[in-house]
mmCIF file of C-alpha atoms and ligand atoms in Angstrom:
data_model
loop_
_atom_site.group_PDB
_atom_site.id
_atom_site.type_symbol
_atom_site.label_atom_id
_atom_site.label_comp_id
_atom_site.label_asym_id
_atom_site.label_seq_id
_atom_site.Cartn_x
_atom_site.Cartn_y
_atom_site.Cartn_z
ATOM 1 C CA MET A 213 37.517 225.189 37.100
ATOM 2 C CA LYS A 214 39.161 222.478 35.277
ATOM 3 C CA LYS A 215 41.094 219.899 37.084
ATOM 4 C CA VAL A 216 44.638 219.191 36.187
ATOM 5 C CA LEU A 217 44.656 215.602 35.165
ATOM 6 C CA SER A 218 47.953 213.967 34.638
ATOM 7 C CA LEU A 219 49.058 210.762 32.699
ATOM 8 C CA ILE A 220 51.097 208.382 34.984
ATOM 9 C CA CYS A 221 51.659 204.771 35.233
ATOM 10 C CA ALA A 222 49.176 202.867 37.256
ATOM 11 C CA ALA A 223 51.792 200.776 39.258
ATOM 12 C CA ALA A 224 51.415 203.072 42.028
ATOM 13 C CA LEU A 225 47.652 202.557 42.172
ATOM 14 C CA LEU A 226 46.417 202.894 45.780
ATOM 15 C CA LEU A 227 44.882 201.236 48.499
ATOM 16 C CA PRO A 228 43.154 198.937 49.512
ATOM 17 C CA LEU A 229 42.699 197.538 45.981
ATOM 18 C CA CYS A 230 45.362 197.581 43.373
ATOM 19 C CA VAL A 231 44.995 196.794 39.825
ATOM 20 C CA THR A 232 47.721 195.240 37.884
ATOM 21 C CA LEU A 233 47.260 195.710 34.095
ATOM 22 C CA PRO A 234 49.450 194.540 31.129
ATOM 23 C CA SER A 235 50.125 197.925 30.008
ATOM 24 C CA CYS A 236 50.572 201.214 32.098
ATOM 25 C CA SER A 237 52.498 203.558 29.668
ATOM 26 C CA SER A 238 51.071 206.542 28.267
ATOM 27 C CA SER A 239 51.607 205.399 24.868
ATOM 28 C CA GLY A 240 50.308 201.801 25.443
ATOM 29 C CA GLU A 241 46.931 200.407 25.366
ATOM 30 C CA TYR A 242 45.715 202.474 28.144
ATOM 31 C CA ALA A 243 45.641 206.175 28.959
ATOM 32 C CA VAL A 244 45.916 206.371 32.695
ATOM 33 C CA TYR A 245 44.745 209.468 34.688
ATOM 34 C CA ASN A 246 45.375 209.833 38.290
ATOM 35 C CA TYR A 247 44.154 212.431 40.709
ATOM 36 C CA PHE A 248 42.538 213.109 44.151
ATOM 37 C CA ALA A 249 38.785 214.030 44.403
ATOM 38 C CA MET A 250 36.066 213.108 46.950
ATOM 39 C CA ASP A 251 38.687 212.826 49.649
ATOM 40 C CA THR A 252 40.369 209.908 47.743
ATOM 41 C CA TYR A 253 42.767 208.694 45.162
ATOM 42 C CA VAL A 254 41.166 208.068 41.727
ATOM 43 C CA VAL A 255 42.668 206.214 38.999
ATOM 44 C CA LEU A 256 40.950 206.206 35.586
ATOM 45 C CA LYS A 257 42.389 203.670 32.971
ATOM 46 C CA PHE A 258 40.913 204.429 29.314
ATOM 47 C CA SER A 259 41.369 201.814 26.453
ATOM 48 C CA ARG A 260 42.875 203.908 23.394
ATOM 49 C CA GLU A 261 40.754 202.013 21.229
ATOM 50 C CA SER A 262 37.314 203.250 20.316
ATOM 51 C CA LYS A 263 34.213 201.148 20.115
ATOM 52 C CA SER A 264 34.753 201.036 16.390
ATOM 53 C CA GLY A 265 38.407 199.628 16.765
ATOM 54 C CA SER A 266 39.983 203.069 15.760
ATOM 55 C CA ARG A 267 42.537 204.919 17.812
ATOM 56 C CA LEU A 268 41.181 207.478 19.988
ATOM 57 C CA SER A 269 42.837 210.890 20.050
ATOM 58 C CA GLU A 270 44.529 212.365 23.219
ATOM 59 C CA GLU A 271 42.111 215.218 23.326
ATOM 60 C CA LYS A 272 38.933 212.771 23.240
ATOM 61 C CA LEU A 273 40.471 210.721 26.083
ATOM 62 C CA THR A 274 41.460 213.784 28.391
ATOM 63 C CA GLU A 275 38.025 215.259 27.750
ATOM 64 C CA ALA A 276 36.489 211.909 29.003
ATOM 65 C CA ALA A 277 38.802 212.331 32.241
ATOM 66 C CA GLU A 278 38.060 215.805 32.767
ATOM 67 C CA ASN A 279 34.130 215.080 32.512
ATOM 68 C CA CYS A 280 34.769 212.437 35.120
ATOM 69 C CA ALA A 281 36.381 214.957 37.331
ATOM 70 C CA ALA A 282 33.321 217.262 36.769
ATOM 71 C CA ILE A 283 30.976 214.371 37.600
ATOM 72 C CA LEU A 284 32.855 213.601 40.847
ATOM 73 C CA GLU A 285 32.851 217.356 41.849
ATOM 74 C CA ARG A 286 29.016 217.317 41.420
ATOM 75 C CA ILE A 287 28.510 214.323 43.267
ATOM 76 C CA ASP A 288 30.597 215.798 46.198
ATOM 77 C CA LEU A 289 28.698 218.995 46.241
ATOM 78 C CA SER A 290 25.644 216.842 46.744
ATOM 79 C CA ILE A 291 26.337 214.051 49.283
ATOM 80 C CA SER A 292 29.518 214.952 50.987
ATOM 81 C CA SER A 293 29.254 215.681 54.742
ATOM 82 C CA HIS A 294 32.543 217.536 54.570
ATOM 83 C CA ASN A 295 32.221 219.795 51.740
ATOM 84 C CA LYS A 296 30.798 222.923 53.116
ATOM 85 C CA ASP A 297 28.910 223.817 49.942
ATOM 86 C CA SER A 298 27.151 220.526 49.693
ATOM 87 C CA ALA A 299 23.520 219.725 50.297
ATOM 88 C CA VAL A 300 24.000 217.146 52.890
ATOM 89 C CA TYR A 301 26.503 219.388 54.803
ATOM 90 C CA ASP A 302 23.719 221.994 54.996
ATOM 91 C CA LEU A 303 21.237 219.716 56.111
ATOM 92 C CA ASN A 304 23.561 218.348 58.842
ATOM 93 C CA SER A 305 24.502 221.599 60.026
ATOM 94 C CA THR A 306 21.409 223.484 60.038
ATOM 95 C CA TYR A 307 17.758 222.784 61.267
ATOM 96 C CA ASN A 308 16.629 223.223 57.593
ATOM 97 C CA MET A 309 15.220 220.987 55.217
ATOM 98 C CA ILE A 310 16.365 220.024 51.729
ATOM 99 C CA LEU A 311 13.387 221.374 49.777
ATOM 100 C CA SER A 312 14.546 219.891 46.277
ATOM 101 C CA ALA A 313 17.038 217.257 46.486
ATOM 102 C CA ASP A 314 19.083 216.441 43.362
ATOM 103 C CA ASP A 315 18.850 213.234 41.705
ATOM 104 C CA THR A 316 22.277 211.969 43.050
ATOM 105 C CA LEU A 317 21.271 212.626 46.678
ATOM 106 C CA LEU A 318 17.754 210.970 46.074
ATOM 107 C CA GLU A 319 19.551 207.939 44.272
ATOM 108 C CA THR A 320 22.055 207.702 47.053
ATOM 109 C CA LEU A 321 19.326 208.058 49.779
ATOM 110 C CA SER A 322 17.180 205.281 47.961
ATOM 111 C CA LEU A 323 20.107 202.828 47.742
ATOM 112 C CA ALA A 324 21.315 203.655 51.196
ATOM 113 C CA ASP A 325 17.862 203.196 52.641
ATOM 114 C CA LYS A 326 17.528 199.941 50.738
ATOM 115 C CA VAL A 327 20.714 198.467 52.073
ATOM 116 C CA SER A 328 19.888 199.748 55.653
ATOM 117 C CA ALA A 329 16.631 197.853 55.559
ATOM 118 C CA LEU A 330 18.011 194.618 54.056
ATOM 119 C CA THR A 331 21.088 194.400 56.602
ATOM 120 C CA ASP A 332 18.730 195.273 59.609
ATOM 121 C CA GLY A 333 20.666 198.415 60.193
ATOM 122 C CA ALA A 334 24.218 197.070 60.080
ATOM 123 C CA TYR A 335 24.678 199.617 57.294
ATOM 124 C CA ASP A 336 23.243 202.889 58.521
ATOM 125 C CA TYR A 337 23.670 206.195 56.847
ATOM 126 C CA THR A 338 22.014 208.182 59.631
ATOM 127 C CA LEU A 339 25.077 207.536 62.088
ATOM 128 C CA GLY A 340 26.525 211.001 61.336
ATOM 129 C CA THR A 341 26.518 212.004 65.151
ATOM 130 C CA LEU A 342 28.372 208.944 65.989
ATOM 131 C CA THR A 343 30.899 208.911 63.180
ATOM 132 C CA GLU A 344 31.438 212.594 63.976
ATOM 133 C CA LEU A 345 31.987 211.808 67.668
ATOM 134 C CA TRP A 346 34.380 209.085 66.787
ATOM 135 C CA ASN A 347 36.055 211.385 64.294
ATOM 136 C CA VAL A 348 35.992 208.682 61.624
ATOM 137 C CA THR A 349 33.629 210.074 58.822
ATOM 138 C CA GLY A 350 34.891 209.541 55.505
ATOM 139 C CA GLY A 351 37.324 212.518 54.422
ATOM 140 C CA GLY A 352 37.241 213.997 58.111
ATOM 141 C CA PRO A 353 40.145 214.423 60.247
ATOM 142 C CA GLU A 354 41.860 211.413 61.777
ATOM 143 C CA GLY A 355 40.622 210.581 65.327
ATOM 144 C CA ASP A 356 42.447 212.458 68.086
ATOM 145 C CA GLY A 357 43.413 209.363 69.690
ATOM 146 C CA VAL A 358 41.114 209.125 72.584
ATOM 147 C CA PRO A 359 37.780 206.985 72.374
ATOM 148 C CA PRO A 360 34.582 208.929 73.576
ATOM 149 C CA THR A 361 32.921 208.260 76.698
ATOM 150 C CA GLU A 362 30.053 206.043 77.251
ATOM 151 C CA ASP A 363 27.677 208.733 77.821
ATOM 152 C CA GLU A 364 28.883 210.744 74.726
ATOM 153 C CA ILE A 365 28.169 207.542 72.690
ATOM 154 C CA LYS A 366 24.755 207.026 74.081
ATOM 155 C CA GLU A 367 23.938 210.628 73.426
ATOM 156 C CA ALA A 368 25.143 210.529 69.860
ATOM 157 C CA MET A 369 23.016 207.027 69.386
ATOM 158 C CA SER A 370 20.022 208.729 70.321
ATOM 159 C CA HIS A 371 20.219 210.958 67.169
ATOM 160 C CA CYS A 372 20.661 208.047 64.864
ATOM 161 C CA GLY A 373 18.340 206.171 63.077
ATOM 162 C CA ARG A 374 16.220 206.064 59.769
ATOM 163 C CA ASP A 375 13.218 207.627 61.724
ATOM 164 C CA LYS A 376 15.265 210.827 62.257
ATOM 165 C CA LEU A 377 14.589 211.480 58.709
ATOM 166 C CA SER A 378 11.388 211.970 56.302
ATOM 167 C CA VAL A 379 11.567 211.994 52.720
ATOM 168 C CA ASP A 380 8.507 213.316 50.794
ATOM 169 C CA GLY A 381 9.157 213.321 47.133
ATOM 170 C CA LYS A 382 12.327 215.480 46.781
ATOM 171 C CA LYS A 383 11.870 216.946 50.191
ATOM 172 C CA ILE A 384 14.324 215.688 52.827
ATOM 173 C CA SER A 385 13.568 217.150 56.432
ATOM 174 C CA LYS A 386 14.916 215.817 59.879
ATOM 175 C CA ASN A 387 12.549 215.040 62.704
ATOM 176 C CA ASP A 388 15.474 215.388 65.016
ATOM 177 C CA THR A 389 17.383 218.576 64.610
ATOM 178 C CA ALA A 390 20.635 217.098 65.860
ATOM 179 C CA ALA A 391 20.646 214.203 63.391
ATOM 180 C CA LYS A 392 23.348 213.693 60.735
ATOM 181 C CA ILE A 393 23.608 211.883 57.619
ATOM 182 C CA ASP A 394 26.714 210.414 56.791
ATOM 183 C CA PHE A 395 26.954 208.746 53.178
ATOM 184 C CA GLY A 396 30.856 207.949 53.906
ATOM 185 C CA GLY A 397 30.207 204.139 53.428
ATOM 186 C CA VAL A 398 28.424 204.539 49.982
ATOM 187 C CA GLY A 399 29.473 207.780 48.326
ATOM 188 C CA LYS A 400 32.501 206.466 46.448
ATOM 189 C CA GLY A 401 30.463 203.517 45.306
ATOM 190 C CA ILE A 402 27.776 205.807 43.829
ATOM 191 C CA ALA A 403 30.598 207.959 42.423
ATOM 192 C CA THR A 404 32.151 204.840 40.686
ATOM 193 C CA GLN A 405 28.790 203.767 39.700
ATOM 194 C CA GLN A 406 28.055 207.158 37.967
ATOM 195 C CA LEU A 407 31.401 207.358 36.260
ATOM 196 C CA LEU A 408 31.052 203.966 34.609
ATOM 197 C CA GLU A 409 27.459 205.036 33.406
ATOM 198 C CA TYR A 410 29.023 208.147 31.834
ATOM 199 C CA LEU A 411 32.064 206.142 30.269
ATOM 200 C CA ALA A 412 29.903 203.478 28.835
ATOM 201 C CA ASP A 413 28.123 206.404 26.746
ATOM 202 C CA THR A 414 31.621 207.544 25.585
ATOM 203 C CA ASP A 415 33.348 206.138 22.413
ATOM 204 C CA ILE A 416 35.883 204.390 24.782
ATOM 205 C CA ALA A 417 35.845 200.648 24.192
ATOM 206 C CA TYR A 418 36.832 199.479 27.720
ATOM 207 C CA GLY A 419 38.456 200.615 30.840
ATOM 208 C CA ILE A 420 38.672 200.462 34.723
ATOM 209 C CA VAL A 421 38.012 203.068 37.346
ATOM 210 C CA SER A 422 39.306 203.111 40.884
ATOM 211 C CA LEU A 423 38.242 205.285 43.654
ATOM 212 C CA GLY A 424 39.630 204.342 47.024
ATOM 213 C CA GLY A 425 38.526 200.956 47.781
ATOM 214 C CA ASN A 426 36.138 200.923 44.954
ATOM 215 C CA ILE A 427 36.931 199.574 41.507
ATOM 216 C CA GLY A 428 34.495 199.280 38.381
ATOM 217 C CA VAL A 429 35.089 198.112 34.823
ATOM 218 C CA PHE A 430 33.271 199.154 31.661
ATOM 219 C CA GLY A 431 32.962 198.387 28.057
ATOM 220 C CA LYS A 432 33.916 195.365 25.955
ATOM 221 C CA LYS A 433 36.183 192.952 27.762
ATOM 222 C CA PRO A 434 39.785 193.378 26.859
ATOM 223 C CA GLU A 435 41.539 190.334 25.215
ATOM 224 C CA TYR A 436 42.617 188.621 28.270
ATOM 225 C CA GLY A 437 39.106 188.668 29.670
ATOM 226 C CA SER A 438 39.506 190.318 33.010
ATOM 227 C CA TYR A 439 41.133 192.767 35.295
ATOM 228 C CA LYS A 440 43.387 191.424 37.926
ATOM 229 C CA VAL A 441 42.391 193.153 41.081
ATOM 230 C CA GLY A 442 44.883 192.690 44.048
ATOM 231 C CA ILE A 443 43.018 192.345 47.451
ATOM 232 C CA ARG A 444 45.139 193.935 50.154
ATOM 233 C CA ASP A 445 46.349 191.792 53.108
ATOM 234 C CA PRO A 446 44.895 193.758 56.129
ATOM 235 C CA HIS A 447 47.634 192.182 58.393
ATOM 236 C CA SER A 448 50.512 193.614 56.387
ATOM 237 C CA SER A 449 51.691 197.028 56.851
ATOM 238 C CA GLY A 450 53.015 196.850 53.278
ATOM 239 C CA ALA A 451 50.286 198.474 51.062
ATOM 240 C CA SER A 452 51.375 196.364 48.091
ATOM 241 C CA SER A 453 51.038 193.002 49.959
ATOM 242 C CA VAL A 454 48.086 190.978 48.872
ATOM 243 C CA ILE A 455 46.123 188.104 49.965
ATOM 244 C CA GLY A 456 45.320 187.134 46.462
ATOM 245 C CA TYR A 457 43.796 188.581 43.087
ATOM 246 C CA TYR A 458 40.225 188.941 41.842
ATOM 247 C CA TYR A 459 39.584 188.512 38.174
ATOM 248 C CA LEU A 460 37.018 191.183 37.777
ATOM 249 C CA SER A 461 35.381 190.966 34.110
ATOM 250 C CA SER A 462 32.269 193.129 34.728
ATOM 251 C CA GLY A 463 30.525 195.117 37.671
ATOM 252 C CA PHE A 464 32.090 196.324 40.809
ATOM 253 C CA ILE A 465 34.390 195.458 43.666
ATOM 254 C CA SER A 466 34.496 197.370 47.045
ATOM 255 C CA VAL A 467 36.678 196.768 49.941
ATOM 256 C CA SER A 468 36.014 197.761 53.586
ATOM 257 C CA GLY A 469 38.869 197.346 56.161
ATOM 258 C CA ASP A 470 39.824 198.177 59.699
ATOM 259 C CA TYR A 471 43.240 199.430 58.449
ATOM 260 C CA GLU A 472 41.693 202.398 56.340
ATOM 261 C CA ARG A 473 41.047 204.867 59.046
ATOM 262 C CA TYR A 474 41.925 204.350 62.830
ATOM 263 C CA PHE A 475 43.601 205.285 66.059
ATOM 264 C CA GLU A 476 45.009 203.405 68.728
ATOM 265 C CA HIS A 477 44.642 203.860 72.303
ATOM 266 C CA ASP A 478 45.935 201.585 75.078
ATOM 267 C CA GLY A 479 46.765 199.186 72.517
ATOM 268 C CA VAL A 480 43.426 198.999 70.987
ATOM 269 C CA ARG A 481 42.736 199.577 67.537
ATOM 270 C CA TYR A 482 39.626 201.779 66.930
ATOM 271 C CA HIS A 483 38.700 202.026 62.956
ATOM 272 C CA HIS A 484 36.125 203.846 61.243
ATOM 273 C CA ILE A 485 33.428 201.316 60.671
ATOM 274 C CA ILE A 486 30.906 201.489 63.514
ATOM 275 C CA ASP A 487 28.452 198.897 64.528
ATOM 276 C CA PRO A 488 25.395 200.971 64.932
ATOM 277 C CA SER A 489 23.803 198.628 67.478
ATOM 278 C CA THR A 490 26.777 199.264 69.949
ATOM 279 C CA GLY A 491 28.088 202.531 68.917
ATOM 280 C CA TYR A 492 31.511 201.269 68.927
ATOM 281 C CA PRO A 493 33.606 200.188 66.092
ATOM 282 C CA ALA A 494 32.541 196.953 64.914
ATOM 283 C CA ARG A 495 34.237 193.908 66.563
ATOM 284 C CA SER A 496 32.963 191.327 64.124
ATOM 285 C CA GLY A 497 36.169 189.178 63.841
ATOM 286 C CA LEU A 498 36.992 190.657 60.502
ATOM 287 C CA SER A 499 39.820 192.685 59.228
ATOM 288 C CA SER A 500 38.460 193.301 55.798
ATOM 289 C CA VAL A 501 35.764 192.386 53.397
ATOM 290 C CA ALA A 502 35.498 192.677 49.439
ATOM 291 C CA VAL A 503 32.158 192.710 47.819
ATOM 292 C CA ILE A 504 31.630 192.123 44.343
ATOM 293 C CA THR A 505 28.100 192.927 42.575
ATOM 294 C CA SER A 506 26.738 194.453 39.589
ATOM 295 C CA ASN A 507 25.917 198.028 41.270
ATOM 296 C CA GLY A 508 28.843 200.282 42.560
ATOM 297 C CA ALA A 509 26.735 201.871 45.332
ATOM 298 C CA ALA A 510 25.516 198.566 46.509
ATOM 299 C CA ALA A 511 29.081 196.927 46.440
ATOM 300 C CA ASP A 512 30.268 199.883 48.700
ATOM 301 C CA ALA A 513 27.391 199.956 51.192
ATOM 302 C CA LEU A 514 27.212 196.031 51.390
ATOM 303 C CA SER A 515 31.025 196.099 52.086
ATOM 304 C CA THR A 516 30.381 198.307 54.850
ATOM 305 C CA ALA A 517 27.344 196.360 56.317
ATOM 306 C CA LEU A 518 29.174 193.087 55.845
ATOM 307 C CA PHE A 519 32.124 194.423 57.794
ATOM 308 C CA VAL A 520 29.871 195.105 60.668
ATOM 309 C CA MET A 521 28.005 191.865 60.361
ATOM 310 C CA GLY A 522 31.003 189.480 60.339
ATOM 311 C CA ALA A 523 31.696 186.368 57.996
ATOM 312 C CA GLU A 524 29.059 184.081 59.745
ATOM 313 C CA LYS A 525 26.286 186.329 59.525
ATOM 314 C CA GLY A 526 27.496 187.581 56.154
ATOM 315 C CA LEU A 527 27.030 184.191 54.721
ATOM 316 C CA ALA A 528 23.795 183.657 56.157
ATOM 317 C CA PHE A 529 22.757 187.003 54.753
ATOM 318 C CA TYR A 530 24.161 186.080 51.368
ATOM 319 C CA GLU A 531 21.731 183.178 51.063
ATOM 320 C CA THR A 532 18.726 185.353 51.459
ATOM 321 C CA SER A 533 19.925 188.732 50.029
ATOM 322 C CA GLU A 534 17.785 190.625 47.618
ATOM 323 C CA ILE A 535 20.876 191.974 45.878
ATOM 324 C CA PRO A 536 22.886 189.157 44.644
ATOM 325 C CA PHE A 537 26.587 189.640 45.675
ATOM 326 C CA GLU A 538 29.842 187.307 46.225
ATOM 327 C CA ALA A 539 32.224 188.297 49.135
ATOM 328 C CA ILE A 540 35.767 187.711 50.265
ATOM 329 C CA PHE A 541 36.213 187.748 53.932
ATOM 330 C CA VAL A 542 39.510 188.137 55.873
ATOM 331 C CA THR A 543 39.098 187.399 59.433
ATOM 332 C CA ASP A 544 41.318 188.863 62.511
ATOM 333 C CA ALA A 545 43.073 185.407 62.484
ATOM 334 C CA GLY A 546 43.992 185.704 58.770
ATOM 335 C CA GLU A 547 41.706 183.296 57.478
ATOM 336 C CA ILE A 548 40.034 183.921 54.274
ATOM 337 C CA VAL A 549 36.395 182.881 53.871
ATOM 338 C CA THR A 550 34.522 183.361 50.722
ATOM 339 C CA THR A 551 30.744 182.956 49.365
ATOM 340 C CA PRO A 552 29.979 179.911 47.140
ATOM 341 C CA GLY A 553 30.237 181.852 43.982
ATOM 342 C CA ILE A 554 33.822 182.824 44.370
ATOM 343 C CA THR A 555 35.667 180.018 42.327
ATOM 344 C CA ASP A 556 39.363 179.336 41.645
ATOM 345 C CA GLU A 557 38.753 180.969 38.369
ATOM 346 C CA THR A 558 37.472 184.263 39.806
ATOM 347 C CA PHE A 559 39.775 184.355 42.857
ATOM 348 C CA GLU A 560 43.505 183.534 42.799
ATOM 349 C CA LYS A 561 44.166 183.034 46.658
ATOM 350 C CA PHE A 562 47.765 182.891 48.107
ATOM 351 C CA ALA A 563 48.587 180.145 50.346
ATOM 352 C CA LYS A 564 49.425 181.276 53.734
ATOM 353 C CA SER A 565 53.048 181.315 54.583
HETATM 354 P P1 AMP B 173 33.619 202.071 53.912
HETATM 355 O O1 AMP B 173 35.219 202.311 53.928
HETATM 356 O O2 AMP B 173 33.128 202.047 52.615
HETATM 357 O O3 AMP B 173 33.295 200.834 54.778
HETATM 358 O O4 AMP B 173 32.962 203.220 54.783
HETATM 359 C C1 AMP B 173 33.356 203.819 56.107
HETATM 360 C C2 AMP B 173 32.712 205.079 56.253
HETATM 361 O O5 AMP B 173 31.340 204.954 56.234
HETATM 362 C C3 AMP B 173 33.131 205.611 57.448
HETATM 363 O O6 AMP B 173 34.403 206.566 57.189
HETATM 364 C C4 AMP B 173 31.900 206.393 57.917
HETATM 365 O O7 AMP B 173 31.962 207.699 57.417
HETATM 366 C C5 AMP B 173 30.725 205.521 57.436
HETATM 367 N N1 AMP B 173 30.211 204.424 58.353
HETATM 368 C C6 AMP B 173 31.022 203.946 59.512
HETATM 369 N N2 AMP B 173 30.252 202.816 59.847
HETATM 370 C C7 AMP B 173 28.929 202.813 59.109
HETATM 371 C C8 AMP B 173 27.886 202.051 59.127
HETATM 372 N N3 AMP B 173 27.707 200.814 60.045
HETATM 373 N N4 AMP B 173 27.118 202.190 58.233
HETATM 374 C C9 AMP B 173 27.022 203.104 57.106
HETATM 375 N N5 AMP B 173 27.992 203.930 57.217
HETATM 376 C C10 AMP B 173 28.871 203.792 58.085
HETATM 377 MG MG1 MG B 174 31.509 201.037 51.840
#
């Protein structure tokens, strides 16, 4: 079934990142497509210019946007833990194994596994029993407002961990029948990555894609050199309030924040990023973290991992990380901490009022 794509102005681009571009009219420099897929808001901005400098037809641009929607649908059918028709849903809900995992699932698993190992388990895609218990899996229903008990958490934690899965070529099997995969911390990043790989092969000269808190850019740089990405102020209830602008000229930026999904109980906020070592929502002193790197899936998984680690450990991790990245941390106290590669040219920080 074809997705209905609409052309709209990107001013209403959604959270936690917002992009400000010089033109947002359907007849201007960009064609803008905005829709909902993979449980998130998707915004595609395509230059109307082709690689050879000619003007692309409306049909060509719409076809590319529809192909993007089809790519997202295919990814969802592979790695979503909420889509009842997906391979991961099947693995999570039955004792069965996946005999022949598709390329997206294998690619996601391999990247997730790598980040999990590099971050010493701060990022852990095998914590599905825990995120389900907390009711905070990406795309799932919001929590019911009551935290689980200590015993429930311990029991869920006993089914988490990389050793609960075995991968043999394209075969994925569970060593613990109760174990569950949750790719919620990497899925949108994989999707952004795959969209940009597709778009780089089209005749569209340049553009930008946004999926929830994940943004990637493709093609030749526009005249003004970079895209201005607003980083949301996690301490403001206003969605459009930002702590500054990151100027993204290539690659990806991904944000994880405690304001994305949470419930409050007895005055305590229980958010959706779980510290696998405690079984509770991470209390690392951070409210949000933005990660900039050249791979969309790595940006997504690392933002989740760095949120769990906190700024101090995150900065130490930066020094030795096999995956090069930059990061902007916003602490609970509202302080902004950045990795050494974030400069005044790339990040326009607003002074605290
Ligand atoms: P993100 O917003 O990218 O940080 O992803 C958060 C989502 O990832 C949650 O909704 C969970 O589905 C999942 N998740 C939560 N904690 C972790 C973790 N420590 N490692 C991997 N995935 C997680
Ligand atoms: Mg993430």
